[in-house]
Tab-separated table of C-alpha atoms and ligand atoms in Angstrom:
chain	number	residue	atom	x	y	z
A	1	UNK	CA	-29.033	-2.608	-9.487
A	2	UNK	CA	-31.541	-3.557	-12.089
A	3	UNK	CA	-33.476	-6.760	-11.473
A	4	UNK	CA	-32.570	-7.938	-14.970
A	5	UNK	CA	-29.019	-6.622	-15.385
A	6	UNK	CA	-28.194	-8.669	-18.478
A	7	UNK	CA	-31.275	-7.698	-20.414
A	8	UNK	CA	-30.335	-5.226	-23.063
A	9	UNK	CA	-33.837	-3.826	-23.310
A	10	UNK	CA	-35.644	-0.581	-23.401
A	11	UNK	CA	-37.193	0.784	-20.223
A	12	UNK	CA	-40.550	0.101	-21.847
A	13	UNK	CA	-39.703	-3.582	-22.103
A	14	UNK	CA	-38.574	-3.780	-18.503
A	15	UNK	CA	-41.722	-2.155	-17.275
A	16	UNK	CA	-43.719	-4.657	-19.310
A	17	UNK	CA	-41.983	-7.542	-17.595
A	18	UNK	CA	-41.945	-6.033	-14.146
A	19	UNK	CA	-45.529	-4.930	-14.235
A	20	UNK	CA	-47.402	-8.104	-14.991
A	21	UNK	CA	-50.634	-6.199	-15.279
A	22	UNK	CA	-49.187	-4.245	-18.176
A	23	UNK	CA	-48.477	-7.449	-20.085
A	24	UNK	CA	-52.146	-8.264	-20.377
A	25	UNK	CA	-53.852	-5.108	-19.202
A	26	UNK	CA	-57.257	-5.979	-20.554
A	27	UNK	CA	-57.844	-9.618	-19.660
A	28	UNK	CA	-58.607	-11.886	-16.758
A	29	UNK	CA	-55.564	-14.057	-17.418
A	30	UNK	CA	-52.887	-11.692	-16.174
A	31	UNK	CA	-49.524	-13.080	-15.140
A	32	UNK	CA	-50.385	-11.943	-11.616
A	33	UNK	CA	-52.710	-14.952	-11.459
A	34	UNK	CA	-49.712	-17.241	-11.309
A	35	UNK	CA	-46.140	-16.826	-10.131
A	36	UNK	CA	-43.887	-18.489	-12.730
A	37	UNK	CA	-40.892	-18.735	-10.359
A	38	UNK	CA	-41.765	-22.247	-9.054
A	39	UNK	CA	-42.146	-23.459	-12.642
A	40	UNK	CA	-38.710	-22.155	-13.552
A	41	UNK	CA	-37.324	-23.705	-10.376
A	42	UNK	CA	-38.653	-27.174	-11.146
A	43	UNK	CA	-37.654	-26.938	-14.792
A	44	UNK	CA	-34.135	-26.290	-13.577
A	45	UNK	CA	-34.318	-29.125	-11.013
A	46	UNK	CA	-35.512	-31.581	-13.665
A	47	UNK	CA	-32.827	-30.438	-16.101
A	48	UNK	CA	-30.063	-31.138	-13.582
A	49	UNK	CA	-27.229	-29.176	-11.990
A	50	UNK	CA	-25.429	-26.413	-13.887
A	51	UNK	CA	-28.319	-25.736	-16.204
A	52	UNK	CA	-28.075	-22.845	-18.631
A	53	UNK	CA	-31.512	-22.676	-20.251
A	54	UNK	CA	-33.732	-25.390	-18.715
A	55	UNK	CA	-35.570	-25.671	-22.050
A	56	UNK	CA	-34.094	-25.432	-25.525
A	57	UNK	CA	-30.639	-25.506	-23.922
A	58	UNK	CA	-28.884	-26.529	-27.118
A	59	UNK	CA	-29.224	-23.987	-29.881
A	60	UNK	CA	-27.685	-21.818	-32.527
A	61	UNK	CA	-28.208	-18.124	-33.169
A	62	UNK	CA	-28.659	-16.664	-36.679
A	63	UNK	CA	-29.079	-13.289	-38.328
A	64	UNK	CA	-32.159	-13.341	-40.540
A	65	UNK	CA	-34.502	-11.160	-42.555
A	66	UNK	CA	-38.290	-11.129	-42.652
A	67	UNK	CA	-39.767	-10.398	-46.089
A	68	UNK	CA	-43.533	-9.781	-45.947
A	69	UNK	CA	-46.073	-10.858	-48.554
A	70	UNK	CA	-48.492	-8.390	-50.152
A	71	UNK	CA	-51.413	-10.335	-48.651
A	72	UNK	CA	-50.181	-9.724	-45.113
A	73	UNK	CA	-51.269	-6.074	-45.214
A	74	UNK	CA	-54.894	-7.144	-45.777
A	75	UNK	CA	-54.796	-8.797	-42.377
A	76	UNK	CA	-52.499	-6.641	-40.276
A	77	UNK	CA	-51.232	-3.085	-40.165
A	78	UNK	CA	-48.070	-4.190	-38.322
A	79	UNK	CA	-45.035	-2.370	-39.682
A	80	UNK	CA	-43.171	-5.670	-40.188
A	81	UNK	CA	-45.669	-6.403	-42.969
A	82	UNK	CA	-44.795	-3.181	-44.829
A	83	UNK	CA	-41.043	-3.616	-45.453
A	84	UNK	CA	-38.187	-6.093	-45.295
A	85	UNK	CA	-36.962	-6.227	-41.721
A	86	UNK	CA	-33.892	-7.661	-39.950
A	87	UNK	CA	-34.540	-10.481	-37.520
A	88	UNK	CA	-32.671	-12.593	-34.999
A	89	UNK	CA	-33.397	-16.303	-34.797
A	90	UNK	CA	-32.472	-19.031	-32.354
A	91	UNK	CA	-33.114	-22.645	-33.289
A	92	UNK	CA	-32.943	-25.144	-30.461
A	93	UNK	CA	-33.290	-28.770	-29.418
A	94	UNK	CA	-35.731	-29.336	-26.539
A	95	UNK	CA	-34.764	-30.019	-22.934
A	96	UNK	CA	-32.106	-28.795	-20.566
A	97	UNK	CA	-29.112	-30.715	-21.953
A	98	UNK	CA	-26.837	-28.505	-24.084
A	99	UNK	CA	-25.037	-31.611	-25.397
A	100	UNK	CA	-28.083	-33.595	-26.504
A	101	UNK	CA	-27.743	-35.351	-29.886
A	102	UNK	CA	-29.612	-33.449	-32.606
A	103	UNK	CA	-31.095	-36.733	-33.823
A	104	UNK	CA	-32.657	-37.624	-30.466
A	105	UNK	CA	-36.307	-38.593	-30.531
A	106	UNK	CA	-37.199	-37.176	-27.115
A	107	UNK	CA	-38.128	-33.513	-26.932
A	108	UNK	CA	-39.050	-30.906	-29.465
A	109	UNK	CA	-37.195	-28.594	-31.800
A	110	UNK	CA	-37.617	-24.899	-31.004
A	111	UNK	CA	-37.670	-21.686	-32.981
A	112	UNK	CA	-37.374	-18.281	-31.324
A	113	UNK	CA	-37.636	-15.173	-33.476
A	114	UNK	CA	-37.229	-11.473	-32.871
A	115	UNK	CA	-38.254	-9.365	-35.870
A	116	UNK	CA	-37.297	-5.678	-35.930
A	117	UNK	CA	-35.564	-5.859	-32.570
A	118	UNK	CA	-34.482	-2.217	-32.732
A	119	UNK	CA	-37.582	-0.820	-34.388
A	120	UNK	CA	-41.245	-0.051	-33.891
A	121	UNK	CA	-42.288	-3.416	-35.306
A	122	UNK	CA	-40.552	-5.481	-32.645
A	123	UNK	CA	-42.304	-8.831	-32.671
A	124	UNK	CA	-41.232	-12.006	-30.936
A	125	UNK	CA	-42.330	-15.623	-31.168
A	126	UNK	CA	-41.062	-18.640	-29.237
A	127	UNK	CA	-42.321	-21.782	-30.923
A	128	UNK	CA	-41.994	-25.543	-31.112
A	129	UNK	CA	-42.443	-28.150	-33.829
A	130	UNK	CA	-45.767	-29.361	-32.421
A	131	UNK	CA	-49.239	-27.890	-32.858
A	132	UNK	CA	-50.133	-28.304	-29.175
A	133	UNK	CA	-48.481	-27.655	-25.834
A	134	UNK	CA	-48.239	-30.181	-22.987
A	135	UNK	CA	-50.151	-28.016	-20.483
A	136	UNK	CA	-53.036	-25.570	-20.775
A	137	UNK	CA	-52.520	-23.607	-17.570
A	138	UNK	CA	-49.449	-22.698	-15.517
A	139	UNK	CA	-50.862	-24.760	-12.607
A	140	UNK	CA	-51.135	-27.795	-14.841
A	141	UNK	CA	-47.602	-27.202	-16.162
A	142	UNK	CA	-46.284	-27.020	-12.590
A	143	UNK	CA	-48.087	-30.260	-11.660
A	144	UNK	CA	-46.818	-31.946	-14.839
A	145	UNK	CA	-43.234	-31.019	-13.993
A	146	UNK	CA	-43.673	-31.933	-10.298
A	147	UNK	CA	-44.866	-35.403	-11.305
A	148	UNK	CA	-41.565	-35.832	-13.164
A	149	UNK	CA	-39.274	-34.444	-10.430
A	150	UNK	CA	-36.417	-36.888	-9.704
A	151	UNK	CA	-36.551	-38.575	-6.278
A	152	UNK	CA	-33.674	-39.479	-3.964
A	153	UNK	CA	-32.503	-42.147	-6.449
A	154	UNK	CA	-32.245	-39.525	-9.197
A	155	UNK	CA	-35.218	-40.993	-11.049
A	156	UNK	CA	-38.835	-39.795	-11.243
A	157	UNK	CA	-41.520	-41.988	-9.669
A	158	UNK	CA	-43.308	-43.845	-12.488
A	159	UNK	CA	-46.481	-44.322	-10.407
A	160	UNK	CA	-46.713	-40.556	-9.901
A	161	UNK	CA	-46.288	-39.948	-13.613
A	162	UNK	CA	-48.947	-42.549	-14.449
A	163	UNK	CA	-51.440	-41.042	-11.981
A	164	UNK	CA	-50.840	-37.519	-13.332
A	165	UNK	CA	-51.211	-38.648	-16.932
A	166	UNK	CA	-54.478	-40.459	-16.211
A	167	UNK	CA	-55.946	-37.387	-14.554
A	168	UNK	CA	-54.645	-35.015	-17.269
A	169	UNK	CA	-54.947	-36.813	-20.625
A	170	UNK	CA	-54.601	-33.603	-22.667
A	171	UNK	CA	-51.015	-33.244	-21.436
A	172	UNK	CA	-50.041	-36.277	-23.524
A	173	UNK	CA	-51.052	-34.809	-26.876
A	174	UNK	CA	-47.766	-33.046	-27.583
A	175	UNK	CA	-45.672	-36.132	-26.875
A	176	UNK	CA	-48.000	-38.265	-28.996
A	177	UNK	CA	-47.758	-35.812	-31.878
A	178	UNK	CA	-43.941	-35.755	-31.747
A	179	UNK	CA	-43.795	-39.552	-31.480
A	180	UNK	CA	-45.953	-39.820	-34.619
A	181	UNK	CA	-43.574	-37.642	-36.644
A	182	UNK	CA	-40.216	-38.329	-38.329
A	183	UNK	CA	-37.169	-36.768	-36.666
A	184	UNK	CA	-36.362	-33.341	-38.189
A	185	UNK	CA	-33.325	-33.504	-40.481
A	186	UNK	CA	-33.107	-29.715	-40.670
A	187	UNK	CA	-34.085	-26.819	-38.433
A	188	UNK	CA	-35.710	-25.318	-41.536
A	189	UNK	CA	-37.249	-28.636	-42.624
A	190	UNK	CA	-40.126	-28.879	-40.150
A	191	UNK	CA	-43.246	-26.914	-39.173
A	192	UNK	CA	-43.310	-24.750	-36.054
A	193	UNK	CA	-46.408	-23.409	-34.294
A	194	UNK	CA	-46.691	-20.301	-32.116
A	195	UNK	CA	-49.551	-22.229	-30.431
A	196	UNK	CA	-51.533	-19.319	-29.014
A	197	UNK	CA	-54.444	-17.665	-30.847
A	198	UNK	CA	-53.455	-14.164	-32.005
A	199	UNK	CA	-55.626	-11.329	-33.298
A	200	UNK	CA	-54.513	-9.383	-36.367
A	201	UNK	CA	-55.866	-5.869	-36.928
A	202	UNK	CA	-55.574	-4.195	-40.325
A	203	UNK	CA	-55.509	-0.507	-41.270
A	204	UNK	CA	-59.315	-0.335	-41.466
A	205	UNK	CA	-59.646	-1.795	-37.973
A	206	UNK	CA	-60.881	-5.214	-39.166
A	207	UNK	CA	-59.845	-7.960	-36.760
A	208	UNK	CA	-59.091	-11.602	-37.511
A	209	UNK	CA	-58.181	-14.375	-35.083
A	210	UNK	CA	-55.376	-16.601	-36.388
A	211	UNK	CA	-52.848	-19.207	-35.329
A	212	UNK	CA	-49.326	-18.982	-36.774
A	213	UNK	CA	-47.647	-21.938	-38.432
A	214	UNK	CA	-44.142	-21.503	-39.883
A	215	UNK	CA	-43.493	-23.923	-42.748
A	216	UNK	CA	-40.277	-24.976	-44.517
A	217	UNK	CA	-39.498	-22.759	-47.505
A	218	UNK	CA	-37.678	-25.603	-49.227
A	219	UNK	CA	-39.695	-28.660	-48.172
A	220	UNK	CA	-39.664	-30.906	-45.150
A	221	UNK	CA	-36.521	-32.821	-44.248
A	222	UNK	CA	-37.460	-36.018	-42.440
A	223	UNK	CA	-35.243	-38.697	-40.922
A	224	UNK	CA	-36.113	-42.209	-39.845
A	225	UNK	CA	-34.901	-43.160	-36.366
A	226	UNK	CA	-32.050	-45.175	-37.931
A	227	UNK	CA	-31.013	-42.278	-40.185
A	228	UNK	CA	-31.080	-39.919	-37.201
A	229	UNK	CA	-28.941	-42.274	-35.131
A	230	UNK	CA	-26.319	-42.362	-37.895
A	231	UNK	CA	-25.967	-38.557	-37.938
A	232	UNK	CA	-23.208	-36.693	-36.067
A	233	UNK	CA	-24.288	-35.286	-32.720
A	234	UNK	CA	-24.376	-31.666	-33.917
A	235	UNK	CA	-25.634	-32.140	-37.472
A	236	UNK	CA	-28.383	-29.478	-37.393
A	237	UNK	CA	-26.061	-26.455	-37.348
A	238	UNK	CA	-23.860	-28.140	-39.990
A	239	UNK	CA	-26.923	-28.717	-42.179
A	240	UNK	CA	-27.817	-25.018	-42.086
A	241	UNK	CA	-24.173	-24.068	-42.755
A	242	UNK	CA	-24.229	-26.335	-45.825
A	243	UNK	CA	-27.395	-24.689	-47.137
A	244	UNK	CA	-26.016	-21.194	-46.641
A	245	UNK	CA	-22.693	-22.079	-48.291
A	246	UNK	CA	-24.530	-23.527	-51.300
A	247	UNK	CA	-26.987	-20.604	-51.475
A	248	UNK	CA	-29.909	-22.966	-50.999
A	249	UNK	CA	-33.203	-21.581	-49.655
A	250	UNK	CA	-32.879	-21.471	-45.882
A	251	UNK	CA	-36.032	-20.218	-44.326
A	252	UNK	CA	-39.608	-20.583	-43.232
A	253	UNK	CA	-42.921	-19.234	-44.463
A	254	UNK	CA	-45.086	-17.507	-41.864
A	255	UNK	CA	-48.660	-18.714	-42.332
A	256	UNK	CA	-51.779	-17.320	-40.656
A	257	UNK	CA	-54.352	-20.077	-40.160
A	258	UNK	CA	-57.661	-18.264	-40.367
A	259	UNK	CA	-59.861	-18.627	-37.294
A	260	UNK	CA	-63.626	-19.072	-37.147
A	261	UNK	CA	-66.162	-18.227	-34.460
A	262	UNK	CA	-66.045	-20.907	-31.791
A	263	UNK	CA	-62.344	-21.767	-32.212
A	264	UNK	CA	-60.757	-22.095	-28.761
A	265	UNK	CA	-58.455	-19.144	-27.989
A	266	UNK	CA	-57.483	-19.960	-24.406
A	267	UNK	CA	-56.197	-23.530	-24.537
A	268	UNK	CA	-52.827	-24.384	-26.127
A	269	UNK	CA	-53.436	-28.122	-25.696
A	270	UNK	CA	-56.230	-28.008	-28.299
A	271	UNK	CA	-56.042	-27.677	-32.056
A	272	UNK	CA	-58.731	-26.029	-34.109
A	273	UNK	CA	-61.032	-28.322	-36.097
A	274	UNK	CA	-59.651	-29.147	-39.584
A	275	UNK	CA	-56.757	-26.798	-38.838
A	276	UNK	CA	-54.401	-28.495	-41.299
A	277	UNK	CA	-56.753	-28.131	-44.258
A	278	UNK	CA	-58.486	-24.820	-43.602
A	279	UNK	CA	-57.511	-21.555	-45.315
A	280	UNK	CA	-54.109	-20.183	-44.380
A	281	UNK	CA	-52.610	-16.925	-45.682
A	282	UNK	CA	-48.869	-16.535	-46.244
A	283	UNK	CA	-47.716	-13.445	-44.346
A	284	UNK	CA	-44.076	-13.539	-45.390
A	285	UNK	CA	-40.827	-15.469	-45.409
A	286	UNK	CA	-38.111	-15.560	-42.798
A	287	UNK	CA	-34.765	-15.952	-44.579
A	288	UNK	CA	-31.945	-17.214	-42.393
A	289	UNK	CA	-28.856	-15.310	-43.593
A	290	UNK	CA	-25.831	-16.240	-41.424
A	291	UNK	CA	-24.837	-17.915	-38.176
A	292	UNK	CA	-24.079	-15.290	-35.575
A	293	UNK	CA	-22.443	-14.988	-32.197
A	294	UNK	CA	-24.295	-16.990	-29.521
A	295	UNK	CA	-24.084	-13.935	-27.257
A	296	UNK	CA	-26.595	-12.094	-29.447
A	297	UNK	CA	-29.238	-14.648	-28.479
A	298	UNK	CA	-27.934	-15.460	-24.992
A	299	UNK	CA	-27.718	-11.917	-23.643
A	300	UNK	CA	-31.469	-11.361	-23.978
A	301	UNK	CA	-34.673	-13.319	-23.777
A	302	UNK	CA	-37.153	-13.838	-26.562
A	303	UNK	CA	-40.378	-12.424	-25.128
A	304	UNK	CA	-43.595	-13.774	-26.668
A	305	UNK	CA	-45.679	-10.881	-25.344
A	306	UNK	CA	-43.707	-8.308	-27.370
A	307	UNK	CA	-45.754	-7.804	-30.521
A	308	UNK	CA	-46.025	-4.971	-33.026
A	309	UNK	CA	-49.118	-2.801	-33.166
A	310	UNK	CA	-51.504	-4.810	-35.379
A	311	UNK	CA	-50.756	-8.168	-33.711
A	312	UNK	CA	-52.255	-9.012	-30.314
A	313	UNK	CA	-51.811	-12.044	-28.099
A	314	UNK	CA	-54.762	-13.743	-26.394
A	315	UNK	CA	-55.901	-11.964	-23.247
A	316	UNK	CA	-57.744	-15.047	-22.030
A	317	UNK	CA	-54.910	-17.603	-22.412
A	318	UNK	CA	-53.131	-18.002	-19.045
A	319	UNK	CA	-50.113	-19.688	-20.644
A	320	UNK	CA	-49.455	-16.690	-22.845
A	321	UNK	CA	-49.403	-14.210	-19.969
A	322	UNK	CA	-46.937	-16.196	-17.877
A	323	UNK	CA	-44.275	-16.801	-20.507
A	324	UNK	CA	-42.368	-13.515	-20.671
A	325	UNK	CA	-42.081	-13.266	-16.861
A	326	UNK	CA	-40.869	-16.897	-16.761
A	327	UNK	CA	-38.169	-16.210	-19.357
A	328	UNK	CA	-37.145	-13.042	-17.522
A	329	UNK	CA	-36.643	-15.062	-14.322
A	330	UNK	CA	-34.825	-17.829	-16.184
A	331	UNK	CA	-32.165	-15.588	-17.667
A	332	UNK	CA	-31.151	-14.431	-14.187
A	333	UNK	CA	-30.622	-18.061	-13.087
A	334	UNK	CA	-28.655	-19.390	-16.031
A	335	UNK	CA	-25.299	-20.965	-15.187
A	336	UNK	CA	-22.214	-21.690	-17.302
B	1	LIG	C1	-46.948	-22.536	-24.262
B	1	LIG	C2	-46.046	-22.653	-25.168
B	1	LIG	C3	-44.541	-22.662	-24.971
B	1	LIG	C4	-43.642	-22.871	-25.955
B	1	LIG	C5	-43.966	-23.126	-27.426
B	1	LIG	C6	-42.317	-22.754	-25.390
B	1	LIG	C7	-41.126	-22.890	-26.093
B	1	LIG	C8	-39.874	-22.603	-25.610
B	1	LIG	C9	-38.637	-22.555	-26.392
B	1	LIG	C10	-38.543	-22.803	-27.900
B	1	LIG	C11	-37.619	-22.199	-25.573
B	1	LIG	C12	-36.156	-21.929	-25.954
B	1	LIG	C13	-36.012	-20.398	-26.009
B	1	LIG	C14	-34.762	-19.862	-26.678
B	1	LIG	O1	-34.443	-20.240	-27.820
B	1	LIG	O2	-34.104	-18.984	-26.083
B	1	LIG	C15	-38.193	-22.041	-24.268
B	1	LIG	C16	-37.485	-21.719	-23.143
B	1	LIG	C17	-38.002	-21.676	-21.890
B	1	LIG	N1	-39.331	-21.878	-21.546
B	1	LIG	FE1	-40.887	-22.065	-22.823
B	1	LIG	N2	-42.439	-22.476	-24.057
B	1	LIG	C18	-43.785	-22.402	-23.753
B	1	LIG	C19	-44.319	-22.094	-22.520
B	1	LIG	C20	-43.601	-21.898	-21.383
B	1	LIG	C21	-44.156	-21.579	-20.107
B	1	LIG	C22	-45.643	-21.408	-19.807
B	1	LIG	C23	-43.111	-21.481	-19.241
B	1	LIG	C24	-43.099	-21.182	-17.765
B	1	LIG	C25	-44.075	-20.636	-17.090
B	1	LIG	C26	-41.895	-21.701	-19.984
B	1	LIG	C27	-40.627	-21.677	-19.470
B	1	LIG	C28	-39.457	-21.667	-20.201
B	1	LIG	C29	-38.136	-21.355	-19.641
B	1	LIG	C30	-37.823	-21.065	-18.180
B	1	LIG	C31	-37.229	-21.369	-20.707
B	1	LIG	C32	-35.717	-21.028	-20.669
B	1	LIG	C33	-35.671	-19.527	-20.992
B	1	LIG	C34	-34.319	-18.892	-20.975
B	1	LIG	O3	-33.480	-19.181	-20.077
B	1	LIG	O4	-34.098	-18.037	-21.836
B	1	LIG	N3	-42.229	-21.942	-21.283
B	1	LIG	N4	-39.565	-22.268	-24.320
């Protein structure tokens, strides 16, 4: 029996996941450096019994379409930048609770995308609405999660958390960023970041390091804490349904933030200097078209290392290498 029986994937995909070396064949930061299984295990322990996904457990799946800009071809030869392409999207609310209120302040909002899932441009991103991650290496992520593991009384030990935070101040940046922001009033009303540094290669072979930020097509939708509290528990899917019914723009612009020599490319806890104001090129628009069966998103993983020719992930970022194997383990452990 296949190790990943529920993954409806090509043999090429399976060999990518199963052969960690093939995921990052050219860099030092291969997934072989770190076994993601203990991370998945503690994510599931912290999320509680009966966990489905231990992160982004609550979500909604949509059929979508990616429409590239003309400028995208200057930066990348990827086939998704040459024609309109079907996509699958899953928006989520952070954490392992599938019944969490959409207006909750804790946790992030997530965006997973698969563009051209059946074609040569297959490209996948799994993103959050923060420009930094809470850990820069898998070891640090494991220690972060361990420090928050519930004890015999069902609660984590606050002294342990304090000690970890003091020794690892960069792990607090994501939480601080989210705490500084309004609560998203729409899944398409907030920015998402793919976090890692990617390299785009165009048809002449010119290479450009970028970070991807996906921005609301129709403006931000922000809620105060009081407004969020007054919303129904599941208002995010209803908000998208309302947009689609009224034919309002429902999508996100894919922006490439242009890198410069010296920008860090191996640390997802760090932003680039003046990242918010530096040049960014619009690569296209993701139009959300219709809600679709949850099974379309739940029967497969979104795999951040699957990228079309013309888009490369960072060989030297250990968090990038470990993600697809972690998701491949997680799908085999999901319950209910
Ligand atoms: C570094 C940036 C990361 C971001 C932005 C991110 C974001 C996300 C998002 C949005 C989801 C929900 C996926 C969905 O919609 O299906 C998710 C799921 C998950 N993440 Fe990550 N993640 C990151 C890194 C990691 C790493 C390093 C690990 C473990 C080594 C990890 C483990 C998981 C697991 C186990 C799930 C549940 C997957 C499933 O059952 O399908 N994540 N993540």
